Structure formats: structure tokens, C-alpha cells
Amino acid sequence: MTAHLVIKGGTPLRGTVGVLGAKNAVLKEMVACLLAPGRHRLGNVPGILDVELMCQVLTHTGCNVKQEGHDLFVVVPEELNPEAPIDLVRQMRASIVVLGPLLARCGQARVALPGGDDLGARPIDMHTGGLERMGADFELVHGELVGRVEGRLRGTEIELPFPSVGATENMLFAGVLAEGETVIVNAAREPEIVDLISQLQGMGAQIEGAGTSIVTVKGVDALSPNDHVVIPDRLEAGTYAVAGAITAGDVTVTGCRPEDLRMELRKLEDTGAEIERGDGWLRIVGPERPKAVDLATLPFPGFHTDMHPQMVAYLSIAEGTSVVTENLYDARFRYVGELARMGADIVTEAQHAVIRGVESLSGCPVLAPDIRAGAALAIAGLRAEGITEVGEVSHIDRGYEGFAERLNALGASVERHD
Ligand code: EPU
């Protein structure tokens, strides 16, 4: 049996839990280092599997990477090896964002095409389309995307049909060293993008409009390495908040930014949870049983798709019927069958889930299909009667440092078996 968590449910969580830097910021900030030779330092870096995988991607390009506690040092050489092989890209599709930096620095890139994953097809047409408009040419050779550009990438206006996080990042990476001005229209506005822009600005990039839908980048000739501290992980914070709520507990999350979780906290309040928030912390007191709420996932500042499975687990014990609509991914509901094994009453149809709240869940063995669904099943286990075994726990390791330890510090009973 693969690594799994054994969770004894039924204890209200109480106490304080601290969160680390955002996975979805740090992975891109590690890649941003490729844009400038020299020694970079990133602070508040979580000890998670995806960071380890990104270290391997950077090492493959010729960087020297060292993690010391929550600091990460990346030494970038003058000459890069411009490729990301399939074994790494398969394990972590976020590797695709190396395309922009490699084209900008080396004039070429060989990056394995990631293909779909547990969340659905996840095409990268906006990444390649935008880079083509900036002068790159792509060819698909035996499953590898081979990109080339004659001379420098050239700034232009790029309208993204959807505010894709990854495509916005690749356009930023391409634009900072391009000739002239790049205007990204319908850019993603996620806090992780704002943080990435602040890192790039620290390296000398000229970017305006961070956090808005129109981001303007004036290309410069070269960037220099710098120090950057990663913003707190709103998904980690949100996950522990829901863990507190589902157990009718009283949990304070520190090291977080409640302002990055406005919609998610609002929906939790609508279920009857009491929330206090301050600078860098939030406290949640869960109701005995939540009230049903409806929600739809949307790009920031809408309800985050990566908080949807945790919320569905919570709503499965609500009084009343909730409707959750998933607007970003076409295969995100795969975990619902596992929740149903625990007694949840959920029907899915296209992008909607209808959740008829039940009074209690009962523990059983379940399998984590992806990071957030894994966290959601564990959260359900905290409320369930008896023992829940969450298998394929490596998915949870991709995005949460010390998940079991943090929950146990709040009074949960979670044993990890490797
Ligand atoms: N899309 C396209 N074409 C493209 C790019 C995206 O059709 O060229 C579609 C995707 O298929 C998806 C939607 O646009 O339906 C949004 O995708 P987006 O590009 O915004 O997502 P991403 O950059 O691939 C990041 C996070 C995800 C998070 C999404 C949305 C990282 C490493 N990943 O992915 O995080 O769900 O943004 O906020 O930053 C997670 O942490 O568990 C996770 C999956």
C-alpha cells in the first residue's frame, strides 16, 4: 500500500496553525530566477514535493539549487540548457512556464508537452499562441514542444481569451526581456501573480498594472538576481480554516493574508461559521452543522477552484442542499465518488454538483485523486465517525508541508504510514 493517512474523526480542532509561502507563487518565482544569471534567494519557501520537483527542473537547466530550511538559493549560470524533459513535466505540469524564460534567455526551448491530468484536458494554446505573437515558432517533435525565436522576442499586445494564470506568467516572463512593450489584456489578477510581478520588479523589470486585467511590460536588456519573500499560501490557510469549520472547532490561522480569501471566507460565513480577521491572521469558529450555500468557482477574486473540494466536503454535512458549480476544470469532480463512500449524498451533472447535506459521515478507506481533493477527503475524515484511511497521500505532499503534524497540533488524530 502506498503512503496513507489514518484519521480518527470526531474531535473539534482547537488552536493555532501557521502557514508557509504559496505553492503557486514559489514555483513560478523559482522559474523567474532563470531570467537573470547569478545567485537568487527566495524566503518562506514551503517544504513540499512540488518545490522539490521544480528544483529538479532548474537543476536540469544547469542551475545550482540549495534549500536551507525555508530559504531557497538558486544560482543561475550564464549558459542554460534550454529543456524540460517529459519525466519532470509529467510529474508537474507547472514546468511549462519555463517556456517563456528559456526562449527569452536562450532563443530556444525544448519542453515536453504536459498533456492532460487529473483535473481535465488543460491545454496550453494560450501560452504558445502568445509567444508566437511575440516572434516564437513552435514545432511538436515526438511529444516535445520545440520553440525558437530569431533574435529577441518582440513586445506586442496579447489578448488572452481567458485570464489564465500560467499563460499570464509565461507572457510576463517573455515580456520582461523582450524588445519594446508587451501589453497583456485580460491578464490573471491572482495574488500569486502580483507577488511574481513584485519579484520581477525587484530584479529590475518594468511592469505596470499588477493585480489588474491589463498589465504592461517594458522590456529591458538584462535583469539581476535578488531576494524575495514568497506571499502566504491562501489555499493552505483556507484548507485549515475549513478543517476548523467542519469539526465545529475554533482555529486561528497565522502567517496568512485574509484579504486574499475574501470570497471563500464570505461563503464560510454564509454557512454560519464565525470569522474574525486581522493583519496576518484569521480565526474561525465552526457551527455545529453548517447551513447549505451555493457557490461557483471563478478566477480571482471569485471563489478559488482549488478551495472547491474542501468546501464540498464541508457542505456534505450541511443542513439543506448546496449547488457547487465548477467553471475552471472539466474533470474536477472525480473525488465525489470517494466522498460518497463516506456517506455523502452528491450528484454531479456536467459542471454542477448537487450536495444534499447528511447528518454524519462514516470513515472508510478512500484514495486522494489530486492535491486539493486529497485535502478535502482528509477534512471529511476529521468529521466522520470512526477511521478514514486516505491513500495516495503523495498528492497531499505536493502542496502541504507537515499536513498531519499541523492537524495533530490542533488536536486531530492523524497518523501517517509510509
Ligand atoms: N487553459 C486553456 N489554455 C491555456 C491555458 C489554460 O484552455 O493555454 C484553461 C485551463 O484548461 C483551465 C483554465 O484555462 O480550464 C485555467 O487554467 P490556468 O492556466 O489559469 O491554470 P494553471 O496556470 O494551469 C494554476 C494553478 C492551479 C490553479 C489554476 C487556477 C499553479 C502551479 N497551478 O494552474 O493550481 O487551479 O491556476 O487558479 O499555479 C493546485 O494548486 O492544486 C492547482 C491545480
Coordinates of N, CA, C and O in Angstrom, one line a residue, residues 316-373:
S316 N -21.1 18.7 2.7 CA -21.7 17.4 2.6 C -22.4 17.1 4.0 O -23.3 16.3 4.0
I317 N -22.1 17.8 5.0 CA -22.8 17.6 6.3 C -23.7 18.8 6.7 O -24.1 19.0 7.8
A318 N -24.0 19.6 5.6 CA -24.8 20.8 5.9 C -26.3 20.5 6.1 O -26.7 19.4 5.7
E319 N -27.0 21.4 6.7 CA -28.4 21.3 6.7 C -29.0 21.9 5.4 O -28.8 23.1 5.2
G320 N -29.5 21.1 4.6 CA -30.0 21.6 3.3 C -29.2 21.2 2.1 O -28.2 20.4 2.2
T321 N -29.6 21.7 0.9 CA -28.9 21.3 -0.3 C -28.1 22.4 -0.9 O -28.6 23.6 -1.0
S322 N -26.9 22.2 -1.3 CA -26.0 23.2 -1.9 C -25.7 22.8 -3.3 O -25.7 21.6 -3.7
V323 N -25.5 23.8 -4.2 CA -25.1 23.6 -5.5 C -23.8 24.2 -5.8 O -23.6 25.4 -5.5
V324 N -22.8 23.4 -6.1 CA -21.4 23.9 -6.4 C -21.2 23.8 -7.9 O -21.3 22.7 -8.5
T325 N -20.8 24.9 -8.5 CA -20.6 24.9 -10.0 C -19.1 25.2 -10.2 O -18.5 26.1 -9.7
E326 N -18.5 24.3 -11.0 CA -17.0 24.3 -11.3 C -16.8 24.9 -12.7 O -17.2 24.3 -13.6
N327 N -16.2 26.1 -12.8 CA -16.1 26.8 -14.1 C -14.7 26.7 -14.7 O -14.5 27.2 -15.8
L328 N -13.7 26.1 -13.9 CA -12.4 26.1 -14.5 C -11.9 24.8 -15.1 O -11.3 24.8 -16.1
Y329 N -12.3 23.7 -14.4 CA -11.8 22.4 -14.9 C -13.0 21.5 -15.3 O -14.0 21.6 -14.6
D330 N -12.7 20.7 -16.3 CA -13.8 19.8 -16.7 C -13.8 18.4 -16.0 O -14.7 17.7 -16.2
A331 N -12.8 18.1 -15.2 CA -12.8 16.8 -14.5 C -12.5 16.9 -13.0 O -11.8 16.1 -12.5
R332 N -13.0 18.0 -12.4 CA -12.6 18.2 -11.0 C -13.4 17.4 -10.0 O -13.1 17.3 -8.8
F333 N -14.5 16.8 -10.5 CA -15.4 16.1 -9.5 C -15.1 14.7 -9.3 O -15.9 13.9 -8.7
R334 N -13.9 14.3 -9.7 CA -13.6 12.8 -9.6 C -13.6 12.3 -8.2 O -13.7 11.1 -7.9
Y335 N -13.3 13.2 -7.2 CA -13.2 12.7 -5.8 C -14.6 12.5 -5.2 O -14.7 11.9 -4.1
V336 N -15.7 12.9 -5.9 CA -17.0 12.9 -5.3 C -17.4 11.5 -5.0 O -18.1 11.2 -3.9
G337 N -17.0 10.5 -5.8 CA -17.3 9.1 -5.6 C -16.7 8.6 -4.2 O -17.3 7.8 -3.5
E338 N -15.5 9.1 -3.9 CA -14.9 8.8 -2.7 C -15.6 9.3 -1.5 O -15.8 8.6 -0.5
L339 N -16.1 10.6 -1.6 CA -16.9 11.2 -0.5 C -18.2 10.4 -0.3 O -18.7 10.2 0.8
A340 N -18.7 9.9 -1.5 CA -20.0 9.2 -1.4 C -19.8 7.9 -0.6 O -20.7 7.4 0.2
R341 N -18.6 7.3 -0.7 CA -18.3 6.1 0.1 C -18.3 6.4 1.6 O -18.5 5.5 2.4
M342 N -18.1 7.6 1.9 CA -18.1 8.0 3.3 C -19.6 8.4 3.8 O -19.8 8.9 4.9
G343 N -20.5 8.3 2.8 CA -21.9 8.6 3.2 C -22.4 9.9 2.7 O -23.6 10.3 2.9
A344 N -21.6 10.7 1.9 CA -22.1 12.0 1.4 C -23.1 11.7 0.3 O -23.0 10.7 -0.4
D345 N -24.1 12.6 0.1 CA -25.1 12.4 -0.9 C -24.9 13.5 -2.0 O -25.3 14.7 -1.8
I346 N -24.2 13.2 -3.0 CA -23.8 14.2 -4.0 C -24.1 13.7 -5.4 O -23.7 12.5 -5.7
V347 N -24.7 14.5 -6.2 CA -25.0 14.1 -7.6 C -24.3 15.1 -8.5 O -24.4 16.3 -8.2
T348 N -23.5 14.7 -9.5 CA -22.9 15.6 -10.4 C -23.5 15.5 -11.8 O -23.9 14.4 -12.2
E349 N -23.5 16.7 -12.4 CA -24.1 16.7 -13.8 C -23.3 17.8 -14.5 O -23.3 19.0 -14.0
A350 N -22.6 17.5 -15.5 CA -21.7 18.5 -16.2 C -20.8 19.2 -15.2 O -20.2 18.5 -14.3
Q351 N -20.9 20.5 -15.1 CA -20.0 21.2 -14.2 C -20.7 21.5 -12.8 O -20.1 22.3 -12.0
H352 N -21.8 20.9 -12.5 CA -22.5 21.1 -11.3 C -22.5 19.9 -10.3 O -22.6 18.8 -10.8
A353 N -22.4 20.2 -9.0 CA -22.6 19.2 -8.0 C -23.7 19.6 -7.1 O -23.8 20.8 -6.7
V354 N -24.7 18.7 -6.9 CA -25.8 19.0 -6.0 C -25.5 18.2 -4.8 O -25.4 16.9 -4.8
I355 N -25.4 18.9 -3.6 CA -24.9 18.2 -2.4 C -26.1 18.3 -1.4 O -26.4 19.3 -0.9
R356 N -26.7 17.1 -1.2 CA -27.8 17.1 -0.2 C -27.1 16.7 1.2 O -26.5 15.7 1.3
G357 N -27.1 17.7 2.1 CA -26.4 17.5 3.3 C -26.9 16.3 4.1 O -28.1 16.0 4.2
V358 N -26.0 15.5 4.7 CA -26.3 14.4 5.6 C -25.9 14.7 7.0 O -25.1 15.6 7.2
E359 N -26.5 14.0 7.9 CA -26.2 14.3 9.3 C -24.8 13.9 9.7 O -24.1 14.6 10.5
S360 N -24.3 12.8 9.2 CA -23.0 12.4 9.6 C -22.3 11.6 8.4 O -23.0 11.1 7.5
L361 N -21.0 11.6 8.5 CA -20.2 10.8 7.5 C -19.6 9.6 8.3 O -19.4 9.7 9.5
S362 N -19.3 8.5 7.6 CA -18.6 7.4 8.3 C -17.3 7.1 7.6 O -17.2 7.0 6.4
G363 N -16.3 6.9 8.4 CA -14.9 6.7 7.9 C -14.8 5.4 7.1 O -15.5 4.4 7.4
C364 N -13.9 5.4 6.1 CA -13.6 4.2 5.3 C -12.4 4.5 4.5 O -11.9 5.6 4.5
P365 N -11.8 3.5 3.9 CA -10.6 3.8 3.0 C -11.0 4.6 1.8 O -12.0 4.2 1.1
V366 N -10.3 5.7 1.5 CA -10.5 6.5 0.3 C -9.2 6.8 -0.4 O -8.1 6.7 0.3
L367 N -9.2 7.2 -1.7 CA -8.0 7.5 -2.4 C -8.0 8.9 -2.8 O -9.0 9.4 -3.3
A368 N -6.9 9.6 -2.6 CA -6.7 11.0 -2.9 C -6.4 11.1 -4.4 O -5.4 10.6 -4.9
P369 N -7.3 11.7 -5.3 CA -7.0 11.8 -6.7 C -6.1 13.0 -7.1 O -5.5 12.9 -8.1
D370 N -6.1 14.0 -6.3 CA -5.2 15.2 -6.6 C -5.0 15.9 -5.3 O -5.5 15.5 -4.2
I371 N -4.2 17.0 -5.3 CA -3.8 17.7 -4.1 C -5.0 18.1 -3.3 O -5.2 17.8 -2.1
R372 N -5.9 18.9 -3.9 CA -7.0 19.6 -3.1 C -8.1 18.5 -2.7 O -8.6 18.6 -1.7
A373 N -8.3 17.6 -3.6 CA -9.3 16.6 -3.3 C -8.8 15.7 -2.2 O -9.5 15.2 -1.3

